[in-house]
C-alpha cells in the first residue's frame, strides 16, 4: 500500500506502534497502551502489560514509590520530566533506562501521561566517576551475578572482578554488595 493511501489515523497508529523508542501511555500509573519497542525492551507482551501498574517494571516497591514522589513534585510545576534509572524486565534482569514523560493533564499530572523509554545498554547509573569496566561489573552485580559468573561472562578472572567491585563500592561509599545494589537501584 502506498503512503498516500494510508489514512491519517493509520499513520498515527503506525507511528506509535512502530517507533524506534519505547512509548507508553499511563493513567494514574496504570499502563494503558504500549508499543512494540516496550515489548522488546522489557520482555512483556502488550496483553500482559496493558492494564497493569507500572510497578511491574520497577526493581523494588521503594524505587516505585520514590520515583513516583519525584515525578509528582516535578510535574506539579512543569509538564515534562526526564531521568535515568534502573527498570526491571519480565525475566528479572535489571536494566538502565532513560525515561521521559509528559503529562497531558497538568492539574492532575498522573491522570494521563505519555512516556518514552530507552534502554541505555552501555551506560549504567550516575557513574561518571566509574570506568567503563567498573560500570560493566556494576551491571552484573545489580543482576545478582557472583564474581565467578561475572568473570566468566566478561572474560576476566574472578579476582579482577573483585578488584573492580571493590573500586565501585569505594567510589559509591557502600560496604557490601547488598548496599551497592540498594544504592544503585533506589538512588537512581
Tab-separated table of C-alpha atoms in Angstrom:
chain	number	residue	atom	x	y	z
A	1	UNK	CA	0.000	0.000	0.000
A	2	UNK	CA	1.377	3.398	-0.959
A	3	UNK	CA	1.875	6.096	1.675
A	4	UNK	CA	-0.789	8.309	0.113
A	5	UNK	CA	-3.349	5.512	0.520
A	6	UNK	CA	-2.929	5.282	4.316
A	7	UNK	CA	-5.372	7.272	6.439
A	8	UNK	CA	-4.116	9.802	8.977
A	9	UNK	CA	-5.427	7.610	11.800
A	10	UNK	CA	-3.488	4.599	10.471
A	11	UNK	CA	-0.336	6.706	10.074
A	12	UNK	CA	-0.662	7.899	13.670
A	13	UNK	CA	-1.127	4.355	14.895
A	14	UNK	CA	1.807	3.111	12.826
A	15	UNK	CA	3.985	5.934	14.147
A	16	UNK	CA	3.120	4.996	17.735
A	17	UNK	CA	3.335	1.213	17.388
A	18	UNK	CA	6.497	1.063	15.282
A	19	UNK	CA	8.501	3.963	16.746
A	20	UNK	CA	12.145	3.036	17.373
A	21	UNK	CA	11.820	4.113	21.030
A	22	UNK	CA	9.576	2.661	23.721
A	23	UNK	CA	6.277	4.543	24.048
A	24	UNK	CA	3.769	4.116	26.847
A	25	UNK	CA	0.532	5.847	27.825
A	26	UNK	CA	-0.269	5.797	31.558
A	27	UNK	CA	-3.311	6.811	33.577
A	28	UNK	CA	-2.720	7.113	37.324
A	29	UNK	CA	0.417	4.978	36.903
A	30	UNK	CA	-1.523	2.180	35.200
A	31	UNK	CA	-0.317	1.216	31.733
A	32	UNK	CA	-2.980	1.933	29.111
A	33	UNK	CA	-1.035	1.403	25.863
A	34	UNK	CA	2.463	0.321	24.877
A	35	UNK	CA	4.245	-0.025	21.578
A	36	UNK	CA	6.317	-2.896	20.205
A	37	UNK	CA	9.591	-1.353	21.403
A	38	UNK	CA	8.336	-1.519	25.021
A	39	UNK	CA	7.641	-5.216	24.436
A	40	UNK	CA	11.196	-5.641	23.112
A	41	UNK	CA	12.884	-3.666	25.907
A	42	UNK	CA	11.041	-5.227	28.845
A	43	UNK	CA	10.100	-8.667	27.501
A	44	UNK	CA	6.385	-8.395	28.304
A	45	UNK	CA	3.621	-8.680	25.723
A	46	UNK	CA	1.072	-5.948	25.215
A	47	UNK	CA	-1.643	-8.145	26.758
A	48	UNK	CA	0.493	-8.774	29.850
A	49	UNK	CA	1.298	-5.093	30.484
A	50	UNK	CA	-1.743	-3.091	29.451
A	51	UNK	CA	-3.998	-2.623	32.476
A	52	UNK	CA	-1.178	-3.301	34.965
A	53	UNK	CA	0.509	-0.888	37.306
A	54	UNK	CA	3.848	0.373	36.063
A	55	UNK	CA	5.158	-1.081	39.351
A	56	UNK	CA	5.705	-4.291	37.324
A	57	UNK	CA	8.679	-2.570	35.647
A	58	UNK	CA	10.415	-1.401	38.843
A	59	UNK	CA	13.060	-3.412	40.681
A	60	UNK	CA	11.514	-2.625	44.086
A	61	UNK	CA	8.484	-1.063	45.728
A	62	UNK	CA	10.757	1.529	47.323
A	63	UNK	CA	12.052	2.545	43.897
A	64	UNK	CA	8.490	2.725	42.540
A	65	UNK	CA	7.325	4.938	45.428
A	66	UNK	CA	10.424	7.150	45.427
A	67	UNK	CA	10.268	7.708	41.665
A	68	UNK	CA	6.536	8.468	41.849
A	69	UNK	CA	7.154	11.103	44.525
A	70	UNK	CA	9.931	12.658	42.447
A	71	UNK	CA	7.698	12.721	39.347
A	72	UNK	CA	4.847	14.296	41.316
A	73	UNK	CA	6.995	17.123	42.726
A	74	UNK	CA	8.455	17.861	39.309
A	75	UNK	CA	5.205	17.596	37.329
A	76	UNK	CA	3.308	19.838	39.720
A	77	UNK	CA	5.469	22.671	38.344
A	78	UNK	CA	6.431	21.555	34.832
A	79	UNK	CA	4.712	19.405	32.196
A	80	UNK	CA	7.764	17.246	31.337
A	81	UNK	CA	10.146	15.024	33.281
A	82	UNK	CA	13.285	13.102	32.251
A	83	UNK	CA	15.649	10.915	34.233
A	84	UNK	CA	17.791	7.809	34.006
A	85	UNK	CA	17.018	4.840	36.206
A	86	UNK	CA	17.032	1.104	36.659
A	87	UNK	CA	13.952	-0.741	35.468
A	88	UNK	CA	13.206	-4.460	35.587
A	89	UNK	CA	12.424	-6.759	32.683
A	90	UNK	CA	9.958	-9.626	32.808
A	91	UNK	CA	12.926	-12.021	33.100
A	92	UNK	CA	14.021	-10.268	36.301
A	93	UNK	CA	17.010	-8.644	34.611
A	94	UNK	CA	17.571	-5.087	35.774
A	95	UNK	CA	18.453	-2.622	33.022
A	96	UNK	CA	19.475	1.035	32.892
A	97	UNK	CA	16.986	3.249	31.026
A	98	UNK	CA	16.270	6.854	30.165
A	99	UNK	CA	12.642	7.764	30.802
A	100	UNK	CA	10.981	10.937	29.548
A	101	UNK	CA	7.398	11.749	30.350
A	102	UNK	CA	4.860	14.444	29.738
A	103	UNK	CA	1.573	14.979	31.483
A	104	UNK	CA	-1.424	15.768	29.329
A	105	UNK	CA	-3.393	16.830	32.419
A	106	UNK	CA	-1.289	19.444	34.280
A	107	UNK	CA	-3.857	19.957	37.056
A	108	UNK	CA	-3.678	16.225	37.882
A	109	UNK	CA	-0.299	15.138	36.468
A	110	UNK	CA	-0.732	11.359	36.816
A	111	UNK	CA	-4.215	11.283	35.276
A	112	UNK	CA	-2.874	10.998	31.715
A	113	UNK	CA	0.777	10.790	30.710
A	114	UNK	CA	2.884	9.756	27.737
A	115	UNK	CA	6.311	8.240	28.409
A	116	UNK	CA	9.273	7.182	26.327
A	117	UNK	CA	11.774	4.576	27.485
A	118	UNK	CA	15.179	3.949	26.012
A	119	UNK	CA	17.411	1.063	27.078
A	120	UNK	CA	20.868	2.532	27.756
A	121	UNK	CA	22.732	-0.710	27.297
A	122	UNK	CA	26.231	0.607	27.839
A	123	UNK	CA	25.560	3.369	30.363
A	124	UNK	CA	24.730	2.235	33.863
A	125	UNK	CA	23.988	4.655	36.644
A	126	UNK	CA	25.032	8.067	37.571
A	127	UNK	CA	28.555	6.883	37.427
A	128	UNK	CA	30.662	9.405	35.593
A	129	UNK	CA	33.424	8.550	38.057
A	130	UNK	CA	33.273	4.832	37.261
A	131	UNK	CA	35.421	3.423	34.498
A	132	UNK	CA	33.697	1.539	31.665
A	133	UNK	CA	34.894	-1.777	33.186
A	134	UNK	CA	33.570	-0.783	36.627
A	135	UNK	CA	30.208	0.122	35.115
A	136	UNK	CA	30.073	-3.263	33.398
A	137	UNK	CA	30.900	-5.062	36.659
A	138	UNK	CA	28.258	-2.973	38.462
A	139	UNK	CA	25.649	-4.050	35.901
A	140	UNK	CA	26.393	-7.722	36.656
A	141	UNK	CA	26.319	-7.123	40.434
A	142	UNK	CA	22.892	-5.484	40.212
A	143	UNK	CA	21.640	-8.539	38.343
A	144	UNK	CA	22.859	-10.895	41.082
A	145	UNK	CA	25.916	-12.381	39.400
A	146	UNK	CA	28.730	-13.742	41.582
A	147	UNK	CA	32.313	-12.675	40.913
A	148	UNK	CA	32.959	-16.015	39.240
A	149	UNK	CA	29.883	-15.692	36.993
A	150	UNK	CA	30.755	-12.081	36.183
A	151	UNK	CA	34.318	-13.064	35.312
A	152	UNK	CA	33.111	-15.829	33.006
A	153	UNK	CA	30.628	-13.503	31.301
A	154	UNK	CA	33.226	-10.749	30.865
A	155	UNK	CA	36.184	-12.990	30.052
A	156	UNK	CA	38.227	-11.850	33.073
A	157	UNK	CA	39.303	-13.558	36.289
A	158	UNK	CA	37.090	-13.527	39.386
A	159	UNK	CA	39.929	-11.753	41.206
A	160	UNK	CA	39.890	-8.946	38.632
A	161	UNK	CA	36.126	-8.710	39.111
A	162	UNK	CA	36.713	-8.377	42.880
A	163	UNK	CA	39.198	-5.538	42.294
A	164	UNK	CA	36.659	-3.655	40.120
A	165	UNK	CA	33.843	-4.431	42.546
A	166	UNK	CA	35.909	-3.052	45.445
A	167	UNK	CA	36.636	0.098	43.483
A	168	UNK	CA	32.936	0.573	42.630
A	169	UNK	CA	31.955	0.097	46.267
A	170	UNK	CA	34.589	2.568	47.461
A	171	UNK	CA	33.572	5.195	44.878
A	172	UNK	CA	29.887	4.821	45.765
A	173	UNK	CA	30.530	4.719	49.522
A	174	UNK	CA	28.999	1.318	50.301
A	175	UNK	CA	30.218	-1.561	52.489
A	176	UNK	CA	28.788	-4.642	50.752
A	177	UNK	CA	27.050	-5.887	47.620
A	178	UNK	CA	23.562	-5.548	49.127
A	179	UNK	CA	24.183	-1.857	49.915
A	180	UNK	CA	25.619	-1.382	46.443
A	181	UNK	CA	22.550	-2.863	44.774
A	182	UNK	CA	20.213	-0.859	47.013
A	183	UNK	CA	22.105	2.376	46.408
A	184	UNK	CA	22.250	1.881	42.639
A	185	UNK	CA	18.575	0.998	42.337
A	186	UNK	CA	16.983	3.343	44.879
A	187	UNK	CA	19.284	6.341	44.357
A	188	UNK	CA	18.721	6.347	40.629
